[in-house]
Amino acid sequence: MILPDSKTELARRGNKVVYDLGDKIAKVFNETKPVSDVFNEALNLARINECGIPSPKAIEVTQIEGDENGWALITSKIPGVTLAEKIEAEPQRFGEYLEQFVDLQIEIHGYSSPLLNRQDAKYSRMINSLEQINATTRYNLLERLDGLKKGQSVCHGDFNPTNVIVGENGELAVCDWAHATQGAPAADVAMTYLLFALNSKEQAEAYLETYCNRADMPMQIVHQWMPVIAASELARKRKVDEEFLLSWVDVFDYQ
Ligand SMILES: Nc1ncnc2c1ncn2[C@@H]1O[C@H](COP(=O)(O)OP(=O)(O)O)[C@@H](O)[C@H]1O
Ligand SMILES: [Mg+2]
């Protein structure tokens, strides 16, 4: 496939560029991205499409030729703006947007998709891959993970307002299913909490309170997941505050 000249760039990150092709979206990865990850994201998305969660449709995985070469995931485009853009434009309405965001996540957690990758297997693999953490702490984290309730809910794995698209009629859809698994909602909530906390502790607390109230979930369960989730975020090697994550990984501070 050759990308049309009319494309516009939506986002550029370490290993990918996301383009708007008009009626489709192309996520084009560079050579550092394992091709199997691109196919895995497409497979996750196809499974999510099949279980009925509002999401872009998976169209194809293809090799792009020309200047922007690399493997790409092509999906349908959902016209609209992200919830993150909405919050930035109208910070006084944060509470209202937060409720919509939380209700959408609770709705997703109500779905199951028995063939999705398993969350506990993914987290244990990520913990084992950590170089910043010694064997003793890794063992503690794996023991903790072992003791936590597994669950079978669809979990987005990177649920944050940049991955929620508000359509032209106000309907919400969710993109970016690269990290989707089936597992415990509380783990997914801990990840979203952590993503908020990297920018604003206040927003993170407001999020956690709203989720736990609306889903009738004890906050303690989310707290129990935090060290595991912080460790797996460390393993993702995104450009985030490593010291902050390491402080969360310190399992001895948590019981
Ligand atoms: N199908 C889509 N329809 C509309 N916008 C999209 C779609 N997919 C991605 N986007 C936009 O592109 C941005 C980056 O895409 P995303 O899949 O989230 O990549 P990343 O993994 O880099 O976060 C999103 O935050 C959203 O603004
Ligand atoms: Mg994203």
PDB file of C-alpha atoms and ligand atoms in Angstrom:
ATOM      1  CA  MET A   1       0.000   0.000   0.000  1.00  0.00           C
ATOM      2  CA  ILE A   2       1.152   3.554  -0.690  1.00  0.00           C
ATOM      3  CA  LEU A   3      -0.242   6.254   1.595  1.00  0.00           C
ATOM      4  CA  PRO A   4      -2.156   9.044  -0.193  1.00  0.00           C
ATOM      5  CA  ASP A   5      -0.589  12.541  -0.366  1.00  0.00           C
ATOM      6  CA  SER A   6      -3.760  13.877   1.257  1.00  0.00           C
ATOM      7  CA  LYS A   7      -2.949  12.101   4.571  1.00  0.00           C
ATOM      8  CA  THR A   8      -2.476  14.131   7.764  1.00  0.00           C
ATOM      9  CA  GLU A   9      -0.364  13.193  10.752  1.00  0.00           C
ATOM     10  CA  LEU A  10      -2.320  12.640  13.994  1.00  0.00           C
ATOM     11  CA  ALA A  11       0.426  11.453  16.327  1.00  0.00           C
ATOM     12  CA  ARG A  12       4.142  10.626  16.200  1.00  0.00           C
ATOM     13  CA  ARG A  13       5.775   8.485  18.896  1.00  0.00           C
ATOM     14  CA  GLY A  14       8.986   6.495  19.381  1.00  0.00           C
ATOM     15  CA  ASN A  15       8.133   3.615  17.095  1.00  0.00           C
ATOM     16  CA  LYS A  16       5.116   4.749  15.083  1.00  0.00           C
ATOM     17  CA  VAL A  17       3.254   7.477  13.242  1.00  0.00           C
ATOM     18  CA  VAL A  18      -0.558   7.598  13.131  1.00  0.00           C
ATOM     19  CA  TYR A  19      -2.078   9.053   9.940  1.00  0.00           C
ATOM     20  CA  ASP A  20      -5.579  10.167   9.068  1.00  0.00           C
ATOM     21  CA  LEU A  21      -6.307   8.883   5.539  1.00  0.00           C
ATOM     22  CA  GLY A  22      -9.730  10.555   5.287  1.00  0.00           C
ATOM     23  CA  ASP A  23     -12.064   7.637   5.973  1.00  0.00           C
ATOM     24  CA  LYS A  24      -9.407   5.382   7.479  1.00  0.00           C
ATOM     25  CA  ILE A  25      -6.588   5.539  10.033  1.00  0.00           C
ATOM     26  CA  ALA A  26      -3.105   4.074   9.435  1.00  0.00           C
ATOM     27  CA  LYS A  27      -0.834   3.250  12.366  1.00  0.00           C
ATOM     28  CA  VAL A  28       2.585   2.844  10.725  1.00  0.00           C
ATOM     29  CA  PHE A  29       5.335   1.228  12.811  1.00  0.00           C
ATOM     30  CA  ASN A  30       9.087   1.410  12.289  1.00  0.00           C
ATOM     31  CA  GLU A  31      11.438  -1.581  12.150  1.00  0.00           C
ATOM     32  CA  THR A  32      11.918  -1.710  15.958  1.00  0.00           C
ATOM     33  CA  LYS A  33       8.331  -2.940  16.356  1.00  0.00           C
ATOM     34  CA  PRO A  34       8.001  -6.724  16.141  1.00  0.00           C
ATOM     35  CA  VAL A  35       5.646  -7.535  13.253  1.00  0.00           C
ATOM     36  CA  SER A  36       3.846 -10.016  15.520  1.00  0.00           C
ATOM     37  CA  ASP A  37       2.845  -7.082  17.780  1.00  0.00           C
ATOM     38  CA  VAL A  38       1.176  -5.344  14.836  1.00  0.00           C
ATOM     39  CA  PHE A  39      -0.774  -8.511  13.985  1.00  0.00           C
ATOM     40  CA  ASN A  40      -1.612  -8.957  17.665  1.00  0.00           C
ATOM     41  CA  GLU A  41      -3.076  -5.441  17.872  1.00  0.00           C
ATOM     42  CA  ALA A  42      -5.150  -6.201  14.763  1.00  0.00           C
ATOM     43  CA  LEU A  43      -6.345  -9.504  16.255  1.00  0.00           C
ATOM     44  CA  ASN A  44      -7.245  -7.799  19.547  1.00  0.00           C
ATOM     45  CA  LEU A  45      -9.198  -5.176  17.629  1.00  0.00           C
ATOM     46  CA  ALA A  46     -11.043  -7.827  15.576  1.00  0.00           C
ATOM     47  CA  ARG A  47     -12.028  -9.610  18.802  1.00  0.00           C
ATOM     48  CA  ILE A  48     -13.190  -6.299  20.329  1.00  0.00           C
ATOM     49  CA  ASN A  49     -15.205  -5.514  17.174  1.00  0.00           C
ATOM     50  CA  GLU A  50     -16.821  -8.964  17.423  1.00  0.00           C
ATOM     51  CA  CYS A  51     -17.894  -8.593  21.023  1.00  0.00           C
ATOM     52  CA  GLY A  52     -19.726  -5.355  20.202  1.00  0.00           C
ATOM     53  CA  ILE A  53     -17.668  -2.726  22.018  1.00  0.00           C
ATOM     54  CA  PRO A  54     -17.850   0.604  20.122  1.00  0.00           C
ATOM     55  CA  SER A  55     -14.443   0.727  18.401  1.00  0.00           C
ATOM     56  CA  PRO A  56     -12.839   1.378  14.999  1.00  0.00           C
ATOM     57  CA  LYS A  57     -13.172  -1.588  12.627  1.00  0.00           C
ATOM     58  CA  ALA A  58     -10.031  -3.591  11.862  1.00  0.00           C
ATOM     59  CA  ILE A  59      -9.477  -3.428   8.084  1.00  0.00           C
ATOM     60  CA  GLU A  60      -6.005  -4.794   7.295  1.00  0.00           C
ATOM     61  CA  VAL A  61      -2.393  -5.263   8.293  1.00  0.00           C
ATOM     62  CA  THR A  62      -0.184  -4.274   5.392  1.00  0.00           C
ATOM     63  CA  GLN A  63       3.276  -3.140   4.399  1.00  0.00           C
ATOM     64  CA  ILE A  64       3.531   0.521   3.456  1.00  0.00           C
ATOM     65  CA  GLU A  65       5.853   1.420   0.585  1.00  0.00           C
ATOM     66  CA  GLY A  66       7.445   4.778  -0.126  1.00  0.00           C
ATOM     67  CA  ASP A  67       8.797   7.345   2.341  1.00  0.00           C
ATOM     68  CA  GLU A  68       6.707   6.191   5.329  1.00  0.00           C
ATOM     69  CA  ASN A  69       7.556   2.515   4.915  1.00  0.00           C
ATOM     70  CA  GLY A  70       6.855  -0.129   7.534  1.00  0.00           C
ATOM     71  CA  TRP A  71       4.136  -2.468   8.760  1.00  0.00           C
ATOM     72  CA  ALA A  72       0.828  -0.758   9.351  1.00  0.00           C
ATOM     73  CA  LEU A  73      -2.544  -1.443  10.943  1.00  0.00           C
ATOM     74  CA  ILE A  74      -5.390   0.105   8.936  1.00  0.00           C
ATOM     75  CA  THR A  75      -8.690   0.741  10.722  1.00  0.00           C
ATOM     76  CA  SER A  76     -11.858   2.662  10.036  1.00  0.00           C
ATOM     77  CA  LYS A  77     -11.847   6.286  11.217  1.00  0.00           C
ATOM     78  CA  ILE A  78     -14.251   7.464  13.882  1.00  0.00           C
ATOM     79  CA  PRO A  79     -14.906  11.139  13.152  1.00  0.00           C
ATOM     80  CA  GLY A  80     -14.775  13.250  16.291  1.00  0.00           C
ATOM     81  CA  VAL A  81     -12.361  14.494  18.950  1.00  0.00           C
ATOM     82  CA  THR A  82     -10.739  12.653  21.825  1.00  0.00           C
ATOM     83  CA  LEU A  83     -12.061  12.956  25.348  1.00  0.00           C
ATOM     84  CA  ALA A  84      -8.615  14.330  26.287  1.00  0.00           C
ATOM     85  CA  GLU A  85      -9.164  17.228  23.856  1.00  0.00           C
ATOM     86  CA  LYS A  86     -12.624  17.821  25.320  1.00  0.00           C
ATOM     87  CA  ILE A  87     -11.227  17.945  28.866  1.00  0.00           C
ATOM     88  CA  GLU A  88      -8.452  20.306  27.799  1.00  0.00           C
ATOM     89  CA  ALA A  89     -10.914  22.630  26.064  1.00  0.00           C
ATOM     90  CA  GLU A  90     -13.380  22.628  28.981  1.00  0.00           C
ATOM     91  CA  PRO A  91     -11.507  21.841  32.214  1.00  0.00           C
ATOM     92  CA  GLN A  92     -14.479  23.103  34.254  1.00  0.00           C
ATOM     93  CA  ARG A  93     -16.459  20.120  32.936  1.00  0.00           C
ATOM     94  CA  PHE A  94     -13.865  17.562  34.085  1.00  0.00           C
ATOM     95  CA  GLY A  95     -16.279  15.941  36.568  1.00  0.00           C
ATOM     96  CA  GLU A  96     -18.938  15.385  33.917  1.00  0.00           C
ATOM     97  CA  TYR A  97     -16.436  13.953  31.399  1.00  0.00           C
ATOM     98  CA  LEU A  98     -14.920  11.769  34.106  1.00  0.00           C
ATOM     99  CA  GLU A  99     -18.317  10.175  34.785  1.00  0.00           C
ATOM    100  CA  GLN A 100     -18.767   9.380  31.075  1.00  0.00           C
ATOM    101  CA  PHE A 101     -15.226   7.995  30.935  1.00  0.00           C
ATOM    102  CA  VAL A 102     -15.768   5.770  33.992  1.00  0.00           C
ATOM    103  CA  ASP A 103     -19.178   4.523  32.807  1.00  0.00           C
ATOM    104  CA  LEU A 104     -17.605   3.552  29.481  1.00  0.00           C
ATOM    105  CA  GLN A 105     -14.832   1.629  31.239  1.00  0.00           C
ATOM    106  CA  ILE A 106     -17.371  -0.138  33.476  1.00  0.00           C
ATOM    107  CA  GLU A 107     -19.364  -1.038  30.353  1.00  0.00           C
ATOM    108  CA  ILE A 108     -16.227  -2.512  28.721  1.00  0.00           C
ATOM    109  CA  HIS A 109     -15.510  -4.528  31.874  1.00  0.00           C
ATOM    110  CA  GLY A 110     -18.982  -6.048  31.459  1.00  0.00           C
ATOM    111  CA  TYR A 111     -17.912  -7.730  28.205  1.00  0.00           C
ATOM    112  CA  SER A 112     -16.029 -11.000  27.865  1.00  0.00           C
ATOM    113  CA  SER A 113     -13.924 -12.284  24.988  1.00  0.00           C
ATOM    114  CA  PRO A 114     -12.652 -15.764  25.899  1.00  0.00           C
ATOM    115  CA  LEU A 115      -9.904 -15.869  23.258  1.00  0.00           C
ATOM    116  CA  LEU A 116      -8.200 -12.584  24.198  1.00  0.00           C
ATOM    117  CA  ASN A 117      -4.715 -12.893  25.729  1.00  0.00           C
ATOM    118  CA  ARG A 118      -4.701 -13.505  29.469  1.00  0.00           C
ATOM    119  CA  GLN A 119      -3.864 -10.532  31.658  1.00  0.00           C
ATOM    120  CA  ASP A 120      -1.959 -12.476  34.339  1.00  0.00           C
ATOM    121  CA  ALA A 121       0.268 -14.158  31.744  1.00  0.00           C
ATOM    122  CA  LYS A 122       1.042 -10.783  30.202  1.00  0.00           C
ATOM    123  CA  TYR A 123       1.895  -9.141  33.522  1.00  0.00           C
ATOM    124  CA  SER A 124       4.093 -11.990  34.691  1.00  0.00           C
ATOM    125  CA  ARG A 125       5.991 -11.879  31.381  1.00  0.00           C
ATOM    126  CA  MET A 126       6.478  -8.135  31.772  1.00  0.00           C
ATOM    127  CA  ILE A 127       7.670  -8.445  35.378  1.00  0.00           C
ATOM    128  CA  ASN A 128      10.157 -11.149  34.361  1.00  0.00           C
ATOM    129  CA  SER A 129      11.551  -8.869  31.643  1.00  0.00           C
ATOM    130  CA  LEU A 130      12.421  -6.038  34.050  1.00  0.00           C
ATOM    131  CA  GLU A 131      16.082  -5.158  34.301  1.00  0.00           C
ATOM    132  CA  GLN A 132      15.665  -2.288  36.794  1.00  0.00           C
ATOM    133  CA  ILE A 133      14.309  -4.630  39.481  1.00  0.00           C
ATOM    134  CA  ASN A 134      16.276  -7.345  41.255  1.00  0.00           C
ATOM    135  CA  ALA A 135      15.256 -11.002  41.460  1.00  0.00           C
ATOM    136  CA  THR A 136      13.963 -10.685  45.031  1.00  0.00           C
ATOM    137  CA  THR A 137      11.577  -7.853  44.197  1.00  0.00           C
ATOM    138  CA  ARG A 138      10.496  -9.586  40.986  1.00  0.00           C
ATOM    139  CA  TYR A 139       9.675 -12.668  43.063  1.00  0.00           C
ATOM    140  CA  ASN A 140       7.603 -10.543  45.448  1.00  0.00           C
ATOM    141  CA  LEU A 141       5.706  -9.005  42.555  1.00  0.00           C
ATOM    142  CA  LEU A 142       5.014 -12.410  40.981  1.00  0.00           C
ATOM    143  CA  GLU A 143       3.786 -13.781  44.324  1.00  0.00           C
ATOM    144  CA  ARG A 144       1.503 -10.790  44.686  1.00  0.00           C
ATOM    145  CA  LEU A 145       0.172 -11.282  41.160  1.00  0.00           C
ATOM    146  CA  ASP A 146      -0.447 -14.948  41.923  1.00  0.00           C
ATOM    147  CA  GLY A 147      -2.547 -14.078  44.953  1.00  0.00           C
ATOM    148  CA  LEU A 148      -4.820 -11.602  43.155  1.00  0.00           C
ATOM    149  CA  LYS A 149      -8.200 -12.565  41.723  1.00  0.00           C
ATOM    150  CA  LYS A 150      -7.893 -13.118  37.971  1.00  0.00           C
ATOM    151  CA  GLY A 151     -11.241 -12.207  36.391  1.00  0.00           C
ATOM    152  CA  GLN A 152     -12.403 -12.663  32.794  1.00  0.00           C
ATOM    153  CA  SER A 153     -13.443  -9.158  31.815  1.00  0.00           C
ATOM    154  CA  VAL A 154     -12.309  -7.345  28.703  1.00  0.00           C
ATOM    155  CA  CYS A 155      -9.591  -4.947  29.893  1.00  0.00           C
ATOM    156  CA  HIS A 156      -8.299  -2.238  27.563  1.00  0.00           C
ATOM    157  CA  GLY A 157      -4.910  -2.038  29.272  1.00  0.00           C
ATOM    158  CA  ASP A 158      -4.246   1.608  28.339  1.00  0.00           C
ATOM    159  CA  PHE A 159      -7.604   3.198  29.079  1.00  0.00           C
ATOM    160  CA  ASN A 160      -7.082   6.965  29.186  1.00  0.00           C
ATOM    161  CA  PRO A 161      -8.915   9.958  27.667  1.00  0.00           C
ATOM    162  CA  THR A 162      -6.644  10.076  24.561  1.00  0.00           C
ATOM    163  CA  ASN A 163      -8.018   6.657  23.556  1.00  0.00           C
ATOM    164  CA  VAL A 164     -11.680   7.646  23.850  1.00  0.00           C
ATOM    165  CA  ILE A 165     -13.202   9.308  20.790  1.00  0.00           C
ATOM    166  CA  VAL A 166     -16.292  11.459  21.164  1.00  0.00           C
ATOM    167  CA  GLY A 167     -18.261  11.172  17.933  1.00  0.00           C
ATOM    168  CA  GLU A 168     -20.209  13.936  16.239  1.00  0.00           C
ATOM    169  CA  ASN A 169     -23.427  12.978  18.062  1.00  0.00           C
ATOM    170  CA  GLY A 170     -21.677  12.634  21.407  1.00  0.00           C
ATOM    171  CA  GLU A 171     -21.424   8.819  21.238  1.00  0.00           C
ATOM    172  CA  LEU A 172     -18.195   7.349  22.602  1.00  0.00           C
ATOM    173  CA  ALA A 173     -15.842   4.845  20.972  1.00  0.00           C
ATOM    174  CA  VAL A 174     -12.532   3.403  22.130  1.00  0.00           C
ATOM    175  CA  CYS A 175      -9.357   3.048  20.040  1.00  0.00           C
ATOM    176  CA  ASP A 176      -5.845   1.674  20.652  1.00  0.00           C
ATOM    177  CA  TRP A 177      -6.434  -1.940  21.736  1.00  0.00           C
ATOM    178  CA  ALA A 178      -2.760  -2.968  21.566  1.00  0.00           C
ATOM    179  CA  HIS A 179      -2.679  -3.869  25.269  1.00  0.00           C
ATOM    180  CA  ALA A 180      -6.111  -5.499  25.568  1.00  0.00           C
ATOM    181  CA  THR A 181      -6.448  -8.655  27.648  1.00  0.00           C
ATOM    182  CA  GLN A 182      -9.094 -10.591  29.543  1.00  0.00           C
ATOM    183  CA  GLY A 183      -8.653 -10.338  33.280  1.00  0.00           C
ATOM    184  CA  ALA A 184      -9.444  -8.403  36.439  1.00  0.00           C
ATOM    185  CA  PRO A 185     -11.150  -5.004  36.081  1.00  0.00           C
ATOM    186  CA  ALA A 186      -9.274  -3.783  39.192  1.00  0.00           C
ATOM    187  CA  ALA A 187      -5.963  -4.242  37.356  1.00  0.00           C
ATOM    188  CA  ASP A 188      -7.248  -2.148  34.464  1.00  0.00           C
ATOM    189  CA  VAL A 189      -8.419   0.497  36.940  1.00  0.00           C
ATOM    190  CA  ALA A 190      -4.978   0.536  38.586  1.00  0.00           C
ATOM    191  CA  MET A 191      -3.425   1.162  35.148  1.00  0.00           C
ATOM    192  CA  THR A 192      -5.786   4.055  34.398  1.00  0.00           C
ATOM    193  CA  TYR A 193      -5.135   5.483  37.875  1.00  0.00           C
ATOM    194  CA  LEU A 194      -1.398   5.330  37.232  1.00  0.00           C
ATOM    195  CA  LEU A 195      -1.744   7.007  33.817  1.00  0.00           C
ATOM    196  CA  PHE A 196      -3.714   9.872  35.397  1.00  0.00           C
ATOM    197  CA  ALA A 197      -1.254  10.087  38.307  1.00  0.00           C
ATOM    198  CA  LEU A 198       1.676  10.589  35.956  1.00  0.00           C
ATOM    199  CA  ASN A 199       0.110  13.977  35.107  1.00  0.00           C
ATOM    200  CA  SER A 200      -2.136  14.867  38.026  1.00  0.00           C
ATOM    201  CA  LYS A 201      -2.480  13.198  41.419  1.00  0.00           C
ATOM    202  CA  GLU A 202      -5.730  15.100  41.921  1.00  0.00           C
ATOM    203  CA  GLN A 203      -7.303  13.773  38.723  1.00  0.00           C
ATOM    204  CA  ALA A 204      -6.067  10.269  39.567  1.00  0.00           C
ATOM    205  CA  GLU A 205      -7.792  10.336  42.965  1.00  0.00           C
ATOM    206  CA  ALA A 206     -10.993  11.744  41.469  1.00  0.00           C
ATOM    207  CA  TYR A 207     -10.934   8.964  38.843  1.00  0.00           C
ATOM    208  CA  LEU A 208     -10.384   6.189  41.400  1.00  0.00           C
ATOM    209  CA  GLU A 209     -13.146   7.437  43.648  1.00  0.00           C
ATOM    210  CA  THR A 210     -15.584   7.764  40.741  1.00  0.00           C
ATOM    211  CA  TYR A 211     -14.815   4.282  39.377  1.00  0.00           C
ATOM    212  CA  CYS A 212     -15.040   2.570  42.769  1.00  0.00           C
ATOM    213  CA  ASN A 213     -18.309   4.332  43.639  1.00  0.00           C
ATOM    214  CA  ARG A 214     -19.986   3.674  40.308  1.00  0.00           C
ATOM    215  CA  ALA A 215     -18.776   0.053  39.987  1.00  0.00           C
ATOM    216  CA  ASP A 216     -19.208  -0.675  43.711  1.00  0.00           C
ATOM    217  CA  MET A 217     -15.591  -1.841  43.890  1.00  0.00           C
ATOM    218  CA  PRO A 218     -13.487  -1.598  47.071  1.00  0.00           C
ATOM    219  CA  MET A 219     -10.539   0.743  46.548  1.00  0.00           C
ATOM    220  CA  GLN A 220      -8.272  -1.673  48.440  1.00  0.00           C
ATOM    221  CA  ILE A 221      -8.419  -4.182  45.587  1.00  0.00           C
ATOM    222  CA  VAL A 222      -7.178  -1.539  43.148  1.00  0.00           C
ATOM    223  CA  HIS A 223      -4.391  -0.631  45.581  1.00  0.00           C
ATOM    224  CA  GLN A 224      -3.310  -4.268  45.759  1.00  0.00           C
ATOM    225  CA  TRP A 225      -2.719  -4.234  41.991  1.00  0.00           C
ATOM    226  CA  MET A 226      -0.673  -1.020  41.952  1.00  0.00           C
ATOM    227  CA  PRO A 227       2.846  -2.488  42.379  1.00  0.00           C
ATOM    228  CA  VAL A 228       2.196  -5.080  39.638  1.00  0.00           C
ATOM    229  CA  ILE A 229       0.803  -2.463  37.292  1.00  0.00           C
ATOM    230  CA  ALA A 230       3.632   0.004  37.952  1.00  0.00           C
ATOM    231  CA  ALA A 231       6.143  -2.770  37.234  1.00  0.00           C
ATOM    232  CA  SER A 232       4.461  -3.646  33.943  1.00  0.00           C
ATOM    233  CA  GLU A 233       4.361   0.017  32.929  1.00  0.00           C
ATOM    234  CA  LEU A 234       8.118   0.160  33.651  1.00  0.00           C
ATOM    235  CA  ALA A 235       8.606  -2.806  31.330  1.00  0.00           C
ATOM    236  CA  ARG A 236       6.806  -0.936  28.518  1.00  0.00           C
ATOM    237  CA  LYS A 237       9.675   1.558  28.498  1.00  0.00           C
ATOM    238  CA  ARG A 238       7.476   4.497  27.571  1.00  0.00           C
ATOM    239  CA  LYS A 239       9.036   7.830  28.400  1.00  0.00           C
ATOM    240  CA  VAL A 240       7.483   8.126  31.830  1.00  0.00           C
ATOM    241  CA  ASP A 241       8.833   9.020  35.232  1.00  0.00           C
ATOM    242  CA  GLU A 242      10.834   5.920  36.149  1.00  0.00           C
ATOM    243  CA  GLU A 243      11.404   7.037  39.733  1.00  0.00           C
ATOM    244  CA  PHE A 244       7.675   7.521  40.232  1.00  0.00           C
ATOM    245  CA  LEU A 245       6.954   4.020  38.933  1.00  0.00           C
ATOM    246  CA  LEU A 246       9.730   2.459  41.009  1.00  0.00           C
ATOM    247  CA  SER A 247       8.234   4.050  44.121  1.00  0.00           C
ATOM    248  CA  TRP A 248       4.970   2.241  43.334  1.00  0.00           C
ATOM    249  CA  VAL A 249       6.774  -1.028  42.710  1.00  0.00           C
ATOM    250  CA  ASP A 250       8.158  -1.026  46.222  1.00  0.00           C
ATOM    251  CA  VAL A 251       6.002  -3.902  47.436  1.00  0.00           C
ATOM    252  CA  PHE A 252       7.202  -3.636  51.028  1.00  0.00           C
ATOM    253  CA  ASP A 253       5.369  -0.342  51.418  1.00  0.00           C
ATOM    254  CA  TYR A 254       2.132  -2.104  50.589  1.00  0.00           C
ATOM    255  CA  GLN A 255       0.571  -5.020  52.352  1.00  0.00           C
TER     256      GLN A 255
HETATM  257  N1  LIG B   1      -9.955   4.921  14.350  1.00  0.00           N
HETATM  258  C1  LIG B   1      -9.676   6.162  14.763  1.00  0.00           C
HETATM  259  N2  LIG B   1     -10.537   7.169  14.504  1.00  0.00           N
HETATM  260  C2  LIG B   1     -10.246   8.429  14.877  1.00  0.00           C
HETATM  261  N3  LIG B   1      -9.112   8.801  15.503  1.00  0.00           N
HETATM  262  C3  LIG B   1      -8.203   7.849  15.781  1.00  0.00           C
HETATM  263  C4  LIG B   1      -8.440   6.482  15.440  1.00  0.00           C
HETATM  264  N4  LIG B   1      -7.366   5.771  15.819  1.00  0.00           N
HETATM  265  C5  LIG B   1      -6.506   6.641  16.387  1.00  0.00           C
HETATM  266  N5  LIG B   1      -6.999   7.899  16.383  1.00  0.00           N
HETATM  267  C6  LIG B   1      -6.334   9.109  16.896  1.00  0.00           C
HETATM  268  O1  LIG B   1      -4.932   8.904  16.836  1.00  0.00           O
HETATM  269  C7  LIG B   1      -4.368   8.931  18.148  1.00  0.00           C
HETATM  270  C8  LIG B   1      -3.261   7.898  18.268  1.00  0.00           C
HETATM  271  O2  LIG B   1      -3.766   6.609  17.947  1.00  0.00           O
HETATM  272  P1  LIG B   1      -3.590   5.391  18.975  1.00  0.00           P
HETATM  273  O3  LIG B   1      -4.164   4.182  18.334  1.00  0.00           O
HETATM  274  O4  LIG B   1      -4.142   5.782  20.290  1.00  0.00           O
HETATM  275  O5  LIG B   1      -2.003   5.264  19.026  1.00  0.00           O
HETATM  276  P2  LIG B   1      -0.978   5.195  20.244  1.00  0.00           P
HETATM  277  O6  LIG B   1      -0.757   3.743  20.456  1.00  0.00           O
HETATM  278  O7  LIG B   1       0.234   5.875  19.738  1.00  0.00           O
HETATM  279  O8  LIG B   1      -1.570   5.897  21.438  1.00  0.00           O
HETATM  280  C9  LIG B   1      -5.544   8.695  19.098  1.00  0.00           C
HETATM  281  O9  LIG B   1      -5.306   9.290  20.366  1.00  0.00           O
HETATM  282  C10 LIG B   1      -6.686   9.366  18.351  1.00  0.00           C
HETATM  283  O10 LIG B   1      -6.637  10.766  18.554  1.00  0.00           O
HETATM  284 MG    MG B   2      -3.411   5.829  22.216  1.00  0.00          MG
END
